[in-house]
Amino acid sequence: MQIDCGIIGLPNVGKSTVFSILTNAPVKIANFPFCTIHPNISVVRIPDPRVYQLAGIVASRETVHGKIKFVDIAGLIKGAAQGIGLGSKILNHIQTTKVLCHVVRCFDDNQTVHVFNDIDPCRDADIVNTELILFDISQCEKNICTLQKKHKLINENIEQQLFVLKKCLDYLYDGVLLRKVYLSNTERTNIEKFNFLTNKPIIYFANIDEKSVTNNTYLNKLHAFAFNNSIPLISYCAMLSSSKNRDDRFKTGMKQKTDILCDIVSVILSVLNLRTFFTINSHMTRAWIYVAGMTALEAAKKVHSDFKKGFIRVQIIKFDDFIFYRGELGAKKAGKICYAGKDYCVKDGDILKFLFQI
Ligand SMILES: Nc1nc2c(ncn2[C@@H]2O[C@H](COP(=O)(O)OP(=O)(O)O)[C@@H](O)[C@H]2O)c(=O)[nH]1
Ligand SMILES: [Mg+2]
């Protein structure tokens, strides 16, 4: 399963700097708005030290990690959804992403232009939210129009889709982000394919000042804002973390690039309710990312794409047991292997082996 994360925010707040920290990809970073025109896209491995620990025990030749794609787009400004700046085109690039990382400027720097000249993270976050809402309104109206034309064919599902789209539109007109709206499971399924931006989970990335890493008043304000809106927030100084100078990076306990990737990925996995199970043999140790609640049968289909029927059972070893008893044999001797049927609910860290008829 591939996860995509769109990096959004006002122009010149450090989005491309953050993107380059996360992906190590060479990108254009410059002190003027709209330096990024075409989206930067890069896929990185999901850091998970457990893969190497397991591979070390069974001496697998190959390791396969989960993957995450980051998409860095141009900055949003007031009116972006109506085509101002680089317009709604830039928002199209993040429509199919699963989660949004919103970079908010929390650093003072007279040398770095701010589109509104002063620093106010909550105002900036509000502006971006408004643009996302306006974009969703335009998408919602367009889809309602299209479905109304098809309506003549009298299709029950179209009726249901129209109903939920109109419901969403009313909330959007009132300035409510769709992820905050209560929708039934069927309603959520019905709007999934429209990829509304305000329906995606958001994470705030507070880009803080290199001079006030520990006491940043902008950050405190954004914390309160994020808390009130139940949005997770992480904070770093992107500038210092991306610095080539090692001493700079160690200033005030600044985190390393890999720590930032680990932190952001762990928040992304958590907001998307994703977990990891493993499969192991001497050829390959592989991490599989899945949505919490998946059954053993669904896991089997993921692993064996040619799997049709004949699931017999699944063998499960917990990660800690596998490490402690140094592999499958040790775990078996210690009675730490268990077997379950197709309805077993897979847990994070499970090492699975499927038995089925061919
Ligand atoms: N002082 C300071 N400048 C930063 C920081 N992060 C980014 N910048 C600068 O802000 C400017 C815009 O950065 P960029 O990543 O291109 O922003 P984007 O337009 O949001 O993609 C560049 O000159 C960066 O060096 C930071 O944490 N502190
Ligand atoms: Mg940029």
mmCIF file with all atom_site columns, C-alpha atoms and ligand atoms in Angstrom, residues 10-17 29-31 36 107 109 112 207-208 210 237-239, ligand 1:
data_model
loop_
_atom_site.group_PDB
_atom_site.id
_atom_site.type_symbol
_atom_site.label_atom_id
_atom_site.label_alt_id
_atom_site.label_comp_id
_atom_site.label_asym_id
_atom_site.label_entity_id
_atom_site.label_seq_id
_atom_site.pdbx_PDB_ins_code
_atom_site.Cartn_x
_atom_site.Cartn_y
_atom_site.Cartn_z
_atom_site.occupancy
_atom_site.B_iso_or_equiv
_atom_site.pdbx_formal_charge
_atom_site.auth_seq_id
_atom_site.auth_comp_id
_atom_site.auth_asym_id
_atom_site.auth_atom_id
_atom_site.pdbx_PDB_model_num
ATOM   1  C CA  . LEU A 1 10  ? 1.411  29.750 2.079  1.00 0.00 ? 10  LEU A CA  1
ATOM   2  C CA  . PRO A 1 11  ? 4.285  30.696 -0.262 1.00 0.00 ? 11  PRO A CA  1
ATOM   3  C CA  . ASN A 1 12  ? 7.786  31.023 1.221  1.00 0.00 ? 12  ASN A CA  1
ATOM   4  C CA  . VAL A 1 13  ? 7.084  29.246 4.520  1.00 0.00 ? 13  VAL A CA  1
ATOM   5  C CA  . GLY A 1 14  ? 9.620  26.442 3.991  1.00 0.00 ? 14  GLY A CA  1
ATOM   6  C CA  . LYS A 1 15  ? 7.575  23.738 2.203  1.00 0.00 ? 15  LYS A CA  1
ATOM   7  C CA  . SER A 1 16  ? 10.319 22.845 -0.267 1.00 0.00 ? 16  SER A CA  1
ATOM   8  C CA  . THR A 1 17  ? 12.908 22.946 2.530  1.00 0.00 ? 17  THR A CA  1
ATOM   9  C CA  . ILE A 1 29  ? 14.539 26.562 -2.508 1.00 0.00 ? 29  ILE A CA  1
ATOM   10 C CA  . ALA A 1 30  ? 14.559 30.322 -2.803 1.00 0.00 ? 30  ALA A CA  1
ATOM   11 C CA  . ASN A 1 31  ? 13.492 33.398 -0.961 1.00 0.00 ? 31  ASN A CA  1
ATOM   12 C CA  . THR A 1 36  ? 8.062  26.059 -6.817 1.00 0.00 ? 36  THR A CA  1
ATOM   13 C CA  . PHE A 1 107 ? 10.047 31.974 12.351 1.00 0.00 ? 107 PHE A CA  1
ATOM   14 C CA  . ASP A 1 109 ? 13.453 36.543 9.499  1.00 0.00 ? 109 ASP A CA  1
ATOM   15 C CA  . THR A 1 112 ? 12.618 35.995 4.090  1.00 0.00 ? 112 THR A CA  1
ATOM   16 C CA  . ASN A 1 207 ? 8.577  25.698 10.965 1.00 0.00 ? 207 ASN A CA  1
ATOM   17 C CA  . ILE A 1 208 ? 10.213 27.403 13.942 1.00 0.00 ? 208 ILE A CA  1
ATOM   18 C CA  . GLU A 1 210 ? 16.556 28.892 14.598 1.00 0.00 ? 210 GLU A CA  1
ATOM   19 C CA  . CYS A 1 237 ? 13.445 24.428 12.465 1.00 0.00 ? 237 CYS A CA  1
ATOM   20 C CA  . ALA A 1 238 ? 13.646 23.268 8.853  1.00 0.00 ? 238 ALA A CA  1
ATOM   21 C CA  . MET A 1 239 ? 16.510 25.668 8.135  1.00 0.00 ? 239 MET A CA  1
HETATM 22 N N1  . LIG B 2 .   ? 15.152 31.853 8.749  1.00 0.00 ? 1   LIG B N1  1
HETATM 23 C C1  . LIG B 2 .   ? 14.591 30.769 8.238  1.00 0.00 ? 1   LIG B C1  1
HETATM 24 N N2  . LIG B 2 .   ? 14.392 30.708 6.914  1.00 0.00 ? 1   LIG B N2  1
HETATM 25 C C2  . LIG B 2 .   ? 13.826 29.597 6.391  1.00 0.00 ? 1   LIG B C2  1
HETATM 26 C C3  . LIG B 2 .   ? 13.414 28.499 7.199  1.00 0.00 ? 1   LIG B C3  1
HETATM 27 N N3  . LIG B 2 .   ? 12.872 27.553 6.392  1.00 0.00 ? 1   LIG B N3  1
HETATM 28 C C4  . LIG B 2 .   ? 12.946 28.035 5.129  1.00 0.00 ? 1   LIG B C4  1
HETATM 29 N N4  . LIG B 2 .   ? 13.519 29.268 5.125  1.00 0.00 ? 1   LIG B N4  1
HETATM 30 C C5  . LIG B 2 .   ? 13.808 30.124 3.971  1.00 0.00 ? 1   LIG B C5  1
HETATM 31 O O1  . LIG B 2 .   ? 12.584 30.549 3.392  1.00 0.00 ? 1   LIG B O1  1
HETATM 32 C C6  . LIG B 2 .   ? 12.741 30.683 1.970  1.00 0.00 ? 1   LIG B C6  1
HETATM 33 C C7  . LIG B 2 .   ? 11.662 29.893 1.287  1.00 0.00 ? 1   LIG B C7  1
HETATM 34 O O2  . LIG B 2 .   ? 11.879 28.514 1.505  1.00 0.00 ? 1   LIG B O2  1
HETATM 35 P P1  . LIG B 2 .   ? 11.167 27.407 0.604  1.00 0.00 ? 1   LIG B P1  1
HETATM 36 O O3  . LIG B 2 .   ? 11.437 26.081 1.224  1.00 0.00 ? 1   LIG B O3  1
HETATM 37 O O4  . LIG B 2 .   ? 11.498 27.611 -0.836 1.00 0.00 ? 1   LIG B O4  1
HETATM 38 O O5  . LIG B 2 .   ? 9.623  27.821 0.855  1.00 0.00 ? 1   LIG B O5  1
HETATM 39 P P2  . LIG B 2 .   ? 8.297  27.404 0.063  1.00 0.00 ? 1   LIG B P2  1
HETATM 40 O O6  . LIG B 2 .   ? 7.983  28.506 -0.868 1.00 0.00 ? 1   LIG B O6  1
HETATM 41 O O7  . LIG B 2 .   ? 7.250  27.295 1.137  1.00 0.00 ? 1   LIG B O7  1
HETATM 42 O O8  . LIG B 2 .   ? 8.562  26.105 -0.614 1.00 0.00 ? 1   LIG B O8  1
HETATM 43 C C8  . LIG B 2 .   ? 14.136 30.189 1.632  1.00 0.00 ? 1   LIG B C8  1
HETATM 44 O O9  . LIG B 2 .   ? 14.985 31.320 1.501  1.00 0.00 ? 1   LIG B O9  1
HETATM 45 C C9  . LIG B 2 .   ? 14.514 29.367 2.850  1.00 0.00 ? 1   LIG B C9  1
HETATM 46 O O10 . LIG B 2 .   ? 15.911 29.328 3.041  1.00 0.00 ? 1   LIG B O10 1
HETATM 47 C C10 . LIG B 2 .   ? 13.653 28.581 8.631  1.00 0.00 ? 1   LIG B C10 1
HETATM 48 O O11 . LIG B 2 .   ? 13.357 27.654 9.394  1.00 0.00 ? 1   LIG B O11 1
HETATM 49 N N5  . LIG B 2 .   ? 14.230 29.745 9.094  1.00 0.00 ? 1   LIG B N5  1
#
